Short mmCIF file of C-alpha atoms in Angstrom, two decimals:
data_model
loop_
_atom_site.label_atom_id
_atom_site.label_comp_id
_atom_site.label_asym_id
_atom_site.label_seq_id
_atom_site.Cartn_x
_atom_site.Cartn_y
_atom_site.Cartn_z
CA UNK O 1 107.16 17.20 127.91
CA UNK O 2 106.16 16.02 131.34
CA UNK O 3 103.25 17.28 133.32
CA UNK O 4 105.56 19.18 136.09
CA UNK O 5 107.76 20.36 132.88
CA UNK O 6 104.30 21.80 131.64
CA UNK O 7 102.82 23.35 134.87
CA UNK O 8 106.32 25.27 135.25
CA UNK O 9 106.17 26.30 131.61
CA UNK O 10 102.60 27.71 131.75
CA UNK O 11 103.07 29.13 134.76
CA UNK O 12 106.00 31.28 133.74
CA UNK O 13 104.24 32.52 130.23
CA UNK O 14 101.24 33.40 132.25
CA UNK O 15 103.60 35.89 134.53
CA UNK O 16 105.65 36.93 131.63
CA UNK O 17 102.33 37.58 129.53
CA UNK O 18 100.51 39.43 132.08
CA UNK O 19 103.40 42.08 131.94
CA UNK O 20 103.74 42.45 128.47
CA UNK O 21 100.43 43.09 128.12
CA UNK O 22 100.26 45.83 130.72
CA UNK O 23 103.18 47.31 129.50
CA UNK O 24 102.22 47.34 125.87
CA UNK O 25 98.71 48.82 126.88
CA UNK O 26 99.94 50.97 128.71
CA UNK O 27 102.21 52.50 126.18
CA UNK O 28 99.18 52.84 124.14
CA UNK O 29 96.43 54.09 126.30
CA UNK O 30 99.10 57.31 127.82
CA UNK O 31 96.74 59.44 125.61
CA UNK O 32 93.78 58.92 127.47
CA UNK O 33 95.69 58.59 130.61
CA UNK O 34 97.10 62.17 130.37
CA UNK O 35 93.56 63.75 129.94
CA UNK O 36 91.57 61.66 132.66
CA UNK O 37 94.34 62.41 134.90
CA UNK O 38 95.46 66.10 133.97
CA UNK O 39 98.99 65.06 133.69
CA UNK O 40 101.95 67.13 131.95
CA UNK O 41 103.71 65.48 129.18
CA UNK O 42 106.72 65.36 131.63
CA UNK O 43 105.02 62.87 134.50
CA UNK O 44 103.05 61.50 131.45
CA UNK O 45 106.45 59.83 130.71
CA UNK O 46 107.41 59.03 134.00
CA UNK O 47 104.65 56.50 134.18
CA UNK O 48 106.61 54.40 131.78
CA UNK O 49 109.89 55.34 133.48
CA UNK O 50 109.02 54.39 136.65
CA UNK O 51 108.05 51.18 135.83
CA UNK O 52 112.02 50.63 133.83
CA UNK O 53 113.76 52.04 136.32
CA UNK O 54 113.02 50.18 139.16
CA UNK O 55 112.94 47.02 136.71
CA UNK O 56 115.74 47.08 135.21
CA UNK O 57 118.00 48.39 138.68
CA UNK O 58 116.47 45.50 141.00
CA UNK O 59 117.01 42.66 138.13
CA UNK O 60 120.17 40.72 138.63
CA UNK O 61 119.09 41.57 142.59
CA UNK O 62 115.59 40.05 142.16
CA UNK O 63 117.35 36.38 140.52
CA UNK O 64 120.15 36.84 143.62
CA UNK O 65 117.42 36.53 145.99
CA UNK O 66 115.49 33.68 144.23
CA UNK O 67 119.47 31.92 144.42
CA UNK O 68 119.23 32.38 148.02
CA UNK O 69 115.74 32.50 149.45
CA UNK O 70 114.07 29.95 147.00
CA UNK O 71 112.96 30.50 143.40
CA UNK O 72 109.64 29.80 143.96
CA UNK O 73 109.25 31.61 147.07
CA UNK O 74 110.88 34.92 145.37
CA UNK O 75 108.61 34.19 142.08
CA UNK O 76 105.71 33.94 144.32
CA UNK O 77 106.30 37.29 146.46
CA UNK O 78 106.55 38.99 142.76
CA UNK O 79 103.65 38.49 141.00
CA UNK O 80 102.14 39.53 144.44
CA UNK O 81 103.72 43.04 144.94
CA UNK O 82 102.96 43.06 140.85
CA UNK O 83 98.95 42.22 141.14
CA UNK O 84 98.76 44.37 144.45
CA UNK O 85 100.41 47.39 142.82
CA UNK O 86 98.43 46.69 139.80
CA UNK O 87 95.45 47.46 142.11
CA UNK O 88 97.42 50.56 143.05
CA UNK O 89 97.39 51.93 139.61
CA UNK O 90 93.34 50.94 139.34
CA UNK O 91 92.52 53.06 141.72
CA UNK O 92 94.93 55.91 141.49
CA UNK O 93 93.16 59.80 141.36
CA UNK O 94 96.09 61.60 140.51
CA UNK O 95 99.59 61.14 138.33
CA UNK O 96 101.62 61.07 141.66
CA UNK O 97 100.23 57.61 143.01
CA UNK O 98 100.05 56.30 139.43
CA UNK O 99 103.93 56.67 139.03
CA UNK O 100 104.39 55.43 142.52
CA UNK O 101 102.46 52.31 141.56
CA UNK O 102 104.02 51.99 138.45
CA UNK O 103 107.15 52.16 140.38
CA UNK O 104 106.52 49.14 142.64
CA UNK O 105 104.93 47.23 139.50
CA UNK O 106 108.71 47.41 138.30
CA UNK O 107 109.62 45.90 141.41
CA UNK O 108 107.58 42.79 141.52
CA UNK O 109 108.16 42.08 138.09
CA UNK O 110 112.27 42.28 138.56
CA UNK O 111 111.41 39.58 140.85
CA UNK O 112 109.09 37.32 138.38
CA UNK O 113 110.72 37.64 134.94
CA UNK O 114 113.88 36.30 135.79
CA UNK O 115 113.23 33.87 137.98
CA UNK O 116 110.78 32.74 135.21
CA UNK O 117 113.68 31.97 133.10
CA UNK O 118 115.57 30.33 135.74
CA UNK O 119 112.33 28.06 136.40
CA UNK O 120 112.01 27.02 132.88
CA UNK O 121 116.16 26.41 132.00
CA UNK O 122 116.18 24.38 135.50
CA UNK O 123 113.64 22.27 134.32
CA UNK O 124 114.08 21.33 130.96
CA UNK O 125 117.20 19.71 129.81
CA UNK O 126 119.83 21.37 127.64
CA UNK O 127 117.69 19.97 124.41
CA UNK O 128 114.92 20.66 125.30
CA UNK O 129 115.38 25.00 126.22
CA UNK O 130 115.32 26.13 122.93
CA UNK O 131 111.53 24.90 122.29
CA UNK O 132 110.56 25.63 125.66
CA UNK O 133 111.79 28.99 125.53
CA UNK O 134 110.22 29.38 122.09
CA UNK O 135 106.73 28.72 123.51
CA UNK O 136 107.48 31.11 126.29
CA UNK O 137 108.01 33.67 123.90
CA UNK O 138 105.34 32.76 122.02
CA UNK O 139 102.69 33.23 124.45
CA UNK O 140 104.65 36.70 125.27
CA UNK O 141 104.01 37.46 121.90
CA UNK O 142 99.94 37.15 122.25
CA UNK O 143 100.58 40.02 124.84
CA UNK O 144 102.23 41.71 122.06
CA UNK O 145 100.01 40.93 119.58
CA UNK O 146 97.11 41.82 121.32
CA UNK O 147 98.29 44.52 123.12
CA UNK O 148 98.22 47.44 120.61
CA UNK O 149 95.07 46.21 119.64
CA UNK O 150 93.09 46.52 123.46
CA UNK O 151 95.70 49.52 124.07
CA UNK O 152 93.92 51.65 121.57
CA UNK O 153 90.00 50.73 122.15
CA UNK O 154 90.68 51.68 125.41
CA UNK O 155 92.43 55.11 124.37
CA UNK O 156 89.48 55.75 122.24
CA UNK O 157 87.12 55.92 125.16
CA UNK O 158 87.28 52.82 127.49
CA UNK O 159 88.22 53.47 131.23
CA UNK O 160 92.47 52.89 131.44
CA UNK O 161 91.64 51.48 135.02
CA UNK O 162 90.52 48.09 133.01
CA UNK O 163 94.25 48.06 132.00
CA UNK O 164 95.11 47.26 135.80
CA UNK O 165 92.58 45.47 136.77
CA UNK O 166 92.94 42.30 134.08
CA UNK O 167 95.83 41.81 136.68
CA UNK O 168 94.35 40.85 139.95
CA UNK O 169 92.71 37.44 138.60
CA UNK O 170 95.15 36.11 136.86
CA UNK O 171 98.05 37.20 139.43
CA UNK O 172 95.80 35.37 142.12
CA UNK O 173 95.34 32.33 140.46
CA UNK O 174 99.37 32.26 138.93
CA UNK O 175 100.25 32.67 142.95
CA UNK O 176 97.95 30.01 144.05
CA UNK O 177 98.88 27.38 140.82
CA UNK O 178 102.75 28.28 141.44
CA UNK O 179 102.39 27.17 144.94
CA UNK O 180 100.84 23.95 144.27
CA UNK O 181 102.43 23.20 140.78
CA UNK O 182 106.21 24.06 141.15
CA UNK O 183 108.89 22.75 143.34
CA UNK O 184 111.07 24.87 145.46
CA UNK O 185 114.98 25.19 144.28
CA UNK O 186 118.12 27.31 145.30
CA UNK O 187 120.85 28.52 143.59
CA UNK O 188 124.85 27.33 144.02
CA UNK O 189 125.19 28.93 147.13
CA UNK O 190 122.51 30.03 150.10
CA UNK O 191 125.15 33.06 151.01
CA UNK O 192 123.28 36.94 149.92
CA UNK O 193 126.02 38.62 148.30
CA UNK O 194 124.98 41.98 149.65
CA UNK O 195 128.07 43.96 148.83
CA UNK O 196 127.22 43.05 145.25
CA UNK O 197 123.51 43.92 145.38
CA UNK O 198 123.76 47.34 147.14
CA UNK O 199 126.50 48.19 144.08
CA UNK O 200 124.69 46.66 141.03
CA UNK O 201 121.48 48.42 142.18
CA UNK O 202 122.84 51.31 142.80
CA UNK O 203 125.32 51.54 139.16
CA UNK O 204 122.50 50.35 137.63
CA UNK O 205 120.20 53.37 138.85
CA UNK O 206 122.62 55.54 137.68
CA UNK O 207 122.99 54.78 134.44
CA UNK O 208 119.68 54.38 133.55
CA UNK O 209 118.65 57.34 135.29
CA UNK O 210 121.24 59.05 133.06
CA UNK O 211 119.65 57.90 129.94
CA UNK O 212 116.09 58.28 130.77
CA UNK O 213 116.77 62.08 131.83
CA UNK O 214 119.08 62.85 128.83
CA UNK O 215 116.61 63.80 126.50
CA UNK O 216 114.63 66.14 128.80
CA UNK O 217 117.49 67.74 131.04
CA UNK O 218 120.14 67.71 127.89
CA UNK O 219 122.90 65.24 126.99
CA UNK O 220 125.50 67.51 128.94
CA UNK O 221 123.77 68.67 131.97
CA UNK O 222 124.77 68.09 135.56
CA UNK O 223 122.42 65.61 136.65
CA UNK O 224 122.86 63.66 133.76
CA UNK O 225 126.53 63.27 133.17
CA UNK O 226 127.16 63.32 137.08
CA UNK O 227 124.83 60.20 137.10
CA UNK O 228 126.26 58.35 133.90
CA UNK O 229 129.82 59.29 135.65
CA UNK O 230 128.55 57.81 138.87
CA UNK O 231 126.67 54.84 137.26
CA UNK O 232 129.93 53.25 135.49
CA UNK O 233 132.20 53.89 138.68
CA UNK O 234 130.06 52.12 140.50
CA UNK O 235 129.46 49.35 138.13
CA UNK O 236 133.10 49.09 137.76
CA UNK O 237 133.60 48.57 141.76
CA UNK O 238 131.35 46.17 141.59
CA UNK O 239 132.92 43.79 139.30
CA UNK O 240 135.63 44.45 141.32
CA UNK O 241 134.24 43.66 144.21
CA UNK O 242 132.39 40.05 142.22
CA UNK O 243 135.84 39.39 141.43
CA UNK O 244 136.99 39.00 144.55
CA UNK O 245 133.81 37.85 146.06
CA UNK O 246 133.97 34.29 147.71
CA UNK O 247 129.25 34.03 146.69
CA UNK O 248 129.62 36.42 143.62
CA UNK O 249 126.00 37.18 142.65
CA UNK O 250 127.38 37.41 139.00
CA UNK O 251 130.67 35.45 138.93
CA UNK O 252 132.68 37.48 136.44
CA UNK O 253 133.82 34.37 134.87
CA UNK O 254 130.51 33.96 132.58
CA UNK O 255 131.96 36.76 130.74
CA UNK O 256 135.28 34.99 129.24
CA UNK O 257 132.64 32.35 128.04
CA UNK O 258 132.40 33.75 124.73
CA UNK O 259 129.05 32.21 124.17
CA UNK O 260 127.36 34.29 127.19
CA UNK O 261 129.52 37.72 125.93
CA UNK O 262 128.51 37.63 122.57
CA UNK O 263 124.85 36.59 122.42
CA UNK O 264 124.32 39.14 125.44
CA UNK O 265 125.54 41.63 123.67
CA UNK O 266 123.94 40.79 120.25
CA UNK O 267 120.40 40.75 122.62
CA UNK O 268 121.14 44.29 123.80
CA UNK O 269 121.17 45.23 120.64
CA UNK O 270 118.03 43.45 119.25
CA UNK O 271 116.20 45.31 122.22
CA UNK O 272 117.75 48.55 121.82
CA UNK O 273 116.71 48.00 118.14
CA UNK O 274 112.97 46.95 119.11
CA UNK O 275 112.32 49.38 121.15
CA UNK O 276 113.48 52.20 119.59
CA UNK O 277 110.83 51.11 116.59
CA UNK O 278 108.37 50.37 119.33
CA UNK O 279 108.29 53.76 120.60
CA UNK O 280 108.00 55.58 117.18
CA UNK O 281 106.45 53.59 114.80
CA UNK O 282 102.52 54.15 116.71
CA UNK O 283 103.46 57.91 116.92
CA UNK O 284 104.12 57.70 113.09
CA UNK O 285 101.10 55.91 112.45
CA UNK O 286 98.80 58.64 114.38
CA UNK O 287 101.24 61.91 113.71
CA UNK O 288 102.25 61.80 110.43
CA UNK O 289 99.39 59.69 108.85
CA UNK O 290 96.73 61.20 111.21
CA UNK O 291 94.95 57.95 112.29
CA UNK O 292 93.19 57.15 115.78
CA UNK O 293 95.06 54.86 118.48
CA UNK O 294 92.64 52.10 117.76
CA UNK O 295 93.77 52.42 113.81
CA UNK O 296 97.18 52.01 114.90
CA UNK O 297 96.99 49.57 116.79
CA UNK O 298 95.78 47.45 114.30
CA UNK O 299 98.26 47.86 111.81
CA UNK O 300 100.90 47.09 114.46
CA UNK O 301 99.40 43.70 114.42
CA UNK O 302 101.25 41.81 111.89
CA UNK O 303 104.56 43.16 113.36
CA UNK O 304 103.83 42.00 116.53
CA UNK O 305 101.87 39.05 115.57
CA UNK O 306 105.74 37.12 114.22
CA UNK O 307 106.12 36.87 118.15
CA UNK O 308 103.54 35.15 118.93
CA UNK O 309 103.46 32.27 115.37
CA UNK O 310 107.76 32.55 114.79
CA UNK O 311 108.98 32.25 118.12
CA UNK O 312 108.22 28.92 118.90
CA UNK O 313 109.27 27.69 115.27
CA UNK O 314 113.05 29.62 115.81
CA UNK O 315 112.75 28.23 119.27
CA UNK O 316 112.53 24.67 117.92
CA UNK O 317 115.21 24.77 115.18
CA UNK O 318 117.13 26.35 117.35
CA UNK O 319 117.90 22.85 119.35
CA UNK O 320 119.31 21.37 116.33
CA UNK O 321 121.17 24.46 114.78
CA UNK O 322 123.64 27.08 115.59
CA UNK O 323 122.53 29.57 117.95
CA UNK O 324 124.57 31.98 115.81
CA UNK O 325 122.68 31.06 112.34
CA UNK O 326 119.61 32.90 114.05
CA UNK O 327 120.32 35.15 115.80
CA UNK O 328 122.51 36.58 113.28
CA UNK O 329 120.06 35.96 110.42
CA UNK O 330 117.45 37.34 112.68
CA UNK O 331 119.07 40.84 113.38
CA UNK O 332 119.78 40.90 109.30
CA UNK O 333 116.40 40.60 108.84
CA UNK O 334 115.91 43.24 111.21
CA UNK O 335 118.27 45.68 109.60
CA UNK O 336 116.24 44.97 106.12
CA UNK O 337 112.94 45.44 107.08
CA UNK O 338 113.93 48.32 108.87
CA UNK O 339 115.55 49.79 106.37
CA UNK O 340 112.57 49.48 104.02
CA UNK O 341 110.76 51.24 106.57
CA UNK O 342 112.97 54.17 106.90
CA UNK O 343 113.40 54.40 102.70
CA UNK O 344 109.32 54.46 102.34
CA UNK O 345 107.72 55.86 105.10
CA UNK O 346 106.21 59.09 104.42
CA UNK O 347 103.22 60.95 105.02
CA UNK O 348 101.06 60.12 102.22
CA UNK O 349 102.75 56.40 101.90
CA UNK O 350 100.25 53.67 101.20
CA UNK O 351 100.02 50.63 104.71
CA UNK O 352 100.37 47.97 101.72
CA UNK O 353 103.66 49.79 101.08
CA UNK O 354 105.00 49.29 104.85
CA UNK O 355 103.98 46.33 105.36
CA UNK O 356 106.49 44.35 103.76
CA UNK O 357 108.86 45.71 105.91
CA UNK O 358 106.93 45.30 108.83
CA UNK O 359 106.89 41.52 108.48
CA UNK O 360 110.52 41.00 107.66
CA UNK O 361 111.39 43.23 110.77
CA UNK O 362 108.84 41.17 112.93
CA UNK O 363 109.98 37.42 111.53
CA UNK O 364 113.99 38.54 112.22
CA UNK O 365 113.31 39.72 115.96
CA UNK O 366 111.49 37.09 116.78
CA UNK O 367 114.16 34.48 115.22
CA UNK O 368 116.75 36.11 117.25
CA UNK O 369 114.95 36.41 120.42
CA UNK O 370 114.75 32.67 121.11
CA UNK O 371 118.04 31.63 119.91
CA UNK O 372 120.26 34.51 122.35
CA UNK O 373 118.19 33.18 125.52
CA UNK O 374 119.22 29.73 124.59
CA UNK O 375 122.64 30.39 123.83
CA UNK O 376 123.12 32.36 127.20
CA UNK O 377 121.86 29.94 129.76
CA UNK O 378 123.37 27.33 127.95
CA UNK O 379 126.50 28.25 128.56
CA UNK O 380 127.14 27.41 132.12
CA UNK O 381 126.15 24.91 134.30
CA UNK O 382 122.70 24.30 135.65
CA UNK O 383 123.26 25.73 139.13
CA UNK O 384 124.35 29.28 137.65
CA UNK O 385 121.19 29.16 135.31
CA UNK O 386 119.37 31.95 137.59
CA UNK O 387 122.65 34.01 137.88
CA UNK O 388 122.87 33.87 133.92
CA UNK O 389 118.89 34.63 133.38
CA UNK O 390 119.78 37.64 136.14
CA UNK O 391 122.38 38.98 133.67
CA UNK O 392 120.16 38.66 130.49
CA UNK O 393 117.45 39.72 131.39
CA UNK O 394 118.79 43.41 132.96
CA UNK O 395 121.01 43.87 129.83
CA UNK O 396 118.26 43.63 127.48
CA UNK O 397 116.19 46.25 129.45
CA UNK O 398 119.24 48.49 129.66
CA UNK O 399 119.10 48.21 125.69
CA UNK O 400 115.73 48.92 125.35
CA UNK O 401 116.43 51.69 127.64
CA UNK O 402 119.18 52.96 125.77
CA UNK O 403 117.77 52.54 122.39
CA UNK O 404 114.62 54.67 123.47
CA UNK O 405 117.16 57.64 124.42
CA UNK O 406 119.34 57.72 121.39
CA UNK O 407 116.91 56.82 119.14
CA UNK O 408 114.36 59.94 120.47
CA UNK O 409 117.76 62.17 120.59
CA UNK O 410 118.23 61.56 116.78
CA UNK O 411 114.51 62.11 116.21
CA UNK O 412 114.99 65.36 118.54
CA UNK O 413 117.85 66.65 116.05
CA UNK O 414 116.18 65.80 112.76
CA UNK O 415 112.45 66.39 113.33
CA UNK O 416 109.50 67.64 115.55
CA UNK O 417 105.82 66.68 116.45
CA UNK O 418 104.84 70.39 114.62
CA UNK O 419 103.31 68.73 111.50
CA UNK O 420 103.23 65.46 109.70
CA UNK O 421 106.38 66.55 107.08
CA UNK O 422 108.50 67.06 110.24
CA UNK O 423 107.42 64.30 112.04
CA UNK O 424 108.66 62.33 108.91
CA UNK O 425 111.82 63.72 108.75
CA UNK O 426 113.02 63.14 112.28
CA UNK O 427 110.89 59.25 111.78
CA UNK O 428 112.97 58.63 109.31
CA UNK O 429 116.54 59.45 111.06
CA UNK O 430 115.07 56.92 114.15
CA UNK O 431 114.41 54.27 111.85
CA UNK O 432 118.28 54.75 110.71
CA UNK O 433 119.62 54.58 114.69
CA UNK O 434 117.40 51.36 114.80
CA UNK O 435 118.98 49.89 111.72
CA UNK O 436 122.48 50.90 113.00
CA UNK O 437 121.61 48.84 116.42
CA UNK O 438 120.12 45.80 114.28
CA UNK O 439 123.10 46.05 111.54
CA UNK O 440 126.03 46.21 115.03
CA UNK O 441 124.21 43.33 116.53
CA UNK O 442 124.46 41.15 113.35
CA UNK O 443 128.45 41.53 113.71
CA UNK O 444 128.41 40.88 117.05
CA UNK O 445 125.91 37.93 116.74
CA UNK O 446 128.54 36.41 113.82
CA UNK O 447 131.03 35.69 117.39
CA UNK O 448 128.59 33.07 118.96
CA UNK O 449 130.44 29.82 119.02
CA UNK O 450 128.59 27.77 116.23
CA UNK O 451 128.82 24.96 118.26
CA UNK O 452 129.22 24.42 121.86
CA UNK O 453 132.46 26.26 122.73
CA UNK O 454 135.50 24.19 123.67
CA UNK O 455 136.06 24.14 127.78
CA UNK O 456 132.28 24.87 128.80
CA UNK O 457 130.82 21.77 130.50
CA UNK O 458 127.68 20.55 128.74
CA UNK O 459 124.94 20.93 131.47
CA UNK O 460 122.82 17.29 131.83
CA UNK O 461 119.43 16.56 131.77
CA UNK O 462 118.34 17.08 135.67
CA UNK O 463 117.33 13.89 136.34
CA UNK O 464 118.58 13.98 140.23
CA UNK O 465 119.06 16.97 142.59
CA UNK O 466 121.45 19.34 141.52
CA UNK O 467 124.13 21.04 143.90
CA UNK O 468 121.55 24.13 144.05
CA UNK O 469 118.65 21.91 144.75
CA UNK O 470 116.46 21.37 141.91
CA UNK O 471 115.24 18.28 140.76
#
């Protein structure tokens, strides 16, 4: 690895780290957040909302402009508008600014997390991604691994400002580094597709404010279907409109590469899958087995700890075998472990019980993880890498998204918060939906070319400058 190949690396893990770790604490610290803030269970959720909706609706529109303006620049003017509205949530006195900061946190990182995928596939040469992106995940997964654990000390009594203000230092210094440390590059073309942002932003709203409202306004109100309906119409005009696009955003051509189809669509299902056991399994741990936050934080640990020590192995082996061998093996794990989960957890059942299946769980997302990012930005040419990273990355939130809504529906029509047997039962029925997603995306996974598939150029090591500028 070369020193620039090492500064653009770092860099990136450093963004992507400082937002799983405010997301993750923030998921766990809502407790104390509610109280200190008088907040009804209804905005209570929209501080988590906020922060996906305008993330996952600004994504492919956030790697567009890097493409055009400069992937640097763009990367740069993200992790600024995410440590200045980090600030915004420090000092927030009421729910209303929180969620409005939360809101423009999405923003800024819709801006950084792709880009920081199109940074480190630019740099590194086709060999080379599936370590590199292993590492990047791994130091993701100290966020994750840590996360639950700082998440509940400060629910049990620490100020929840702290949360927000980790982020100013190290998003001033990641601005400043970036600037010296990383080269500027463009995408294929220097033409904004604006057609295709104002349509993709706009579908994408829809949608996912169709399944973030489902559960709470009802599967078959108004608001929701009218914004599911209106979602998918306008996601359908604008492929239409990509199609006949002469600077697509997202040429619609990636998607007859059946190595970008299938291991996108495996990925949505690993994240619908991992979040859907993200959301419940620290509820189960404090509901239905009574502990504190703190106490479940810590037994989150060696879930989230696989992240952190298995990405960068899968990462690795990866570059020498099929894509397909782990992702698929991963989500099989997945579907295992979470099935052990499902069959055992209880009330009264024993952590030494659960924890098998906690590990197994952990060790097959984390396999699969590495392997899909690879797979997808190796499958067209180094120029398209940030359109590509675009796509991946707001395909996985939409499955998080929608495995958090079917996944609490299910829960909804099986169980209740009223007392730890009925927590349990509608636990248990989640668990299933998450094994369903994990067990889909194993077939799905099983359609990744096992080798690289016939017709798509391989990308070379980027040795000169590219047609899209980098070097």
């Amino acid at each position: 690895m070369t020193p620039k190949q090492a500064w653009v690396l770092g860099l990136a893990s450093s963004a992507s780290f400082m937002m799983a770790l405010d997301s993750q604490i923030v998921t766990t610290a809502l407790g104390t957040i509610r109280r200190d803030l008088s907040a009804p269970i209804e905005q209570l959720e929209w501080t988590v909302n906020a922060y996906n909706l305008s993330f996952a609706v600004l994504l492919l529109t956030g790697a567009a402009l890097g493409d055009r303006f400069g992937r640097r620049r763009m990367f740069v003017t993200g992790l600024a508008v995410f440590t200045l509205a980090s600030v915004g949530c420090a000092v927030s006195t009421d729910i209303g600014t929180l969620i409005v900061a939360r809101t423009a946190q999405g923003v800024g990182a819709a801006m950084v997390l792709p880009l920081s995928l199109t940074l480190i596939s630019a740099i590194f040469p086709p060999e080379q991604r599936g370590k590199a992106m292993g590492l990047y995940l791994g130091l993701t997964g100290l966020a994750t691994f840590s996360g639950p654990f700082i998440g509940g000390a400060i629910a049990e009594g620490l100020a929840w400002q702290g949360i927000f203000w980790l982020n100013l230092p190290v998003g001033v210094v990641a601005v400043l580094l970036t600037l010296r440390r990383v080269d500027e590059s463009t995408g294929p073309t220097t033409r904004f597709d604006l057609g295709g942002v104002v349509l993709v932003t706009l579908g994408s709203l829809g949608i996912v404010w169709g399944l973030v409202r489902g559960n709470l306004a009802g599967w078959d109100s108004a608001e929701v279907l009218g914004s599911l309906a209106l979602g998918v119409v306008l996601v359908v005009a604008f492929v239409f409109w990509e199609r006949h696009s002469e600077a697509p955003m997202l040429p619609m051509r990636f998607f007859r590469l059946r190595a970008f189809s299938t291991a996108n669509a495996a990925n949505f299902c690993v994240f619908a899958s991992l979040y859907g056991t993200l959301f419940f399994l620290p509820q189960y741990f404090q509901t239905a087995q009574g502990l504190g936050p703190f106490e479940a934080g810590l037994r989150m640990m060696p879930w989230t700890a696989t992240l952190m020590i298995c990405a960068p192995i899968a990462g690795k082996l990866a570059d020498k075998y099929s894509a397909r061998t782990f992702v698929a093996a991963g989500l099989l794990l997945q579907t295992a472990g979470m099935s052990w989960i499902a069959l055992a957890a209880a009330p009264g059942t024993s952590y030494a019980t659960l924890l098998p299946g906690l590990i197994v769980s952990g060790v097959g997302l984390t396999s699969a993880m590495p392997a899909a990012q690879r797979s997808v930005v190796g499958a067209v040419r180094p120029p398209e890498i940030g359109q590509a990273s675009g796509a991946f990355m707001m395909l996985r939130i939409f499955g998080g998204v929608f495995g958090v809504a079917v996944t609490v529906a299910v829960f909804a029509g099986a169980g209740a918060h009223g007392s730890p047997e009925e927590f349990g039962d509608g636990f248990t029925a989640a668990m299933g939906t998450v094994v369903a997603f994990a067990f889909a995306g194993m077939l799905v996974a099983l359609g990744i070319p096992g080798t690289r598939p016939a017709g798509t150029p391989r990308a070379p090591a980027l040795s000169g400058t590219d047609r899209g500028g980098n070097r």
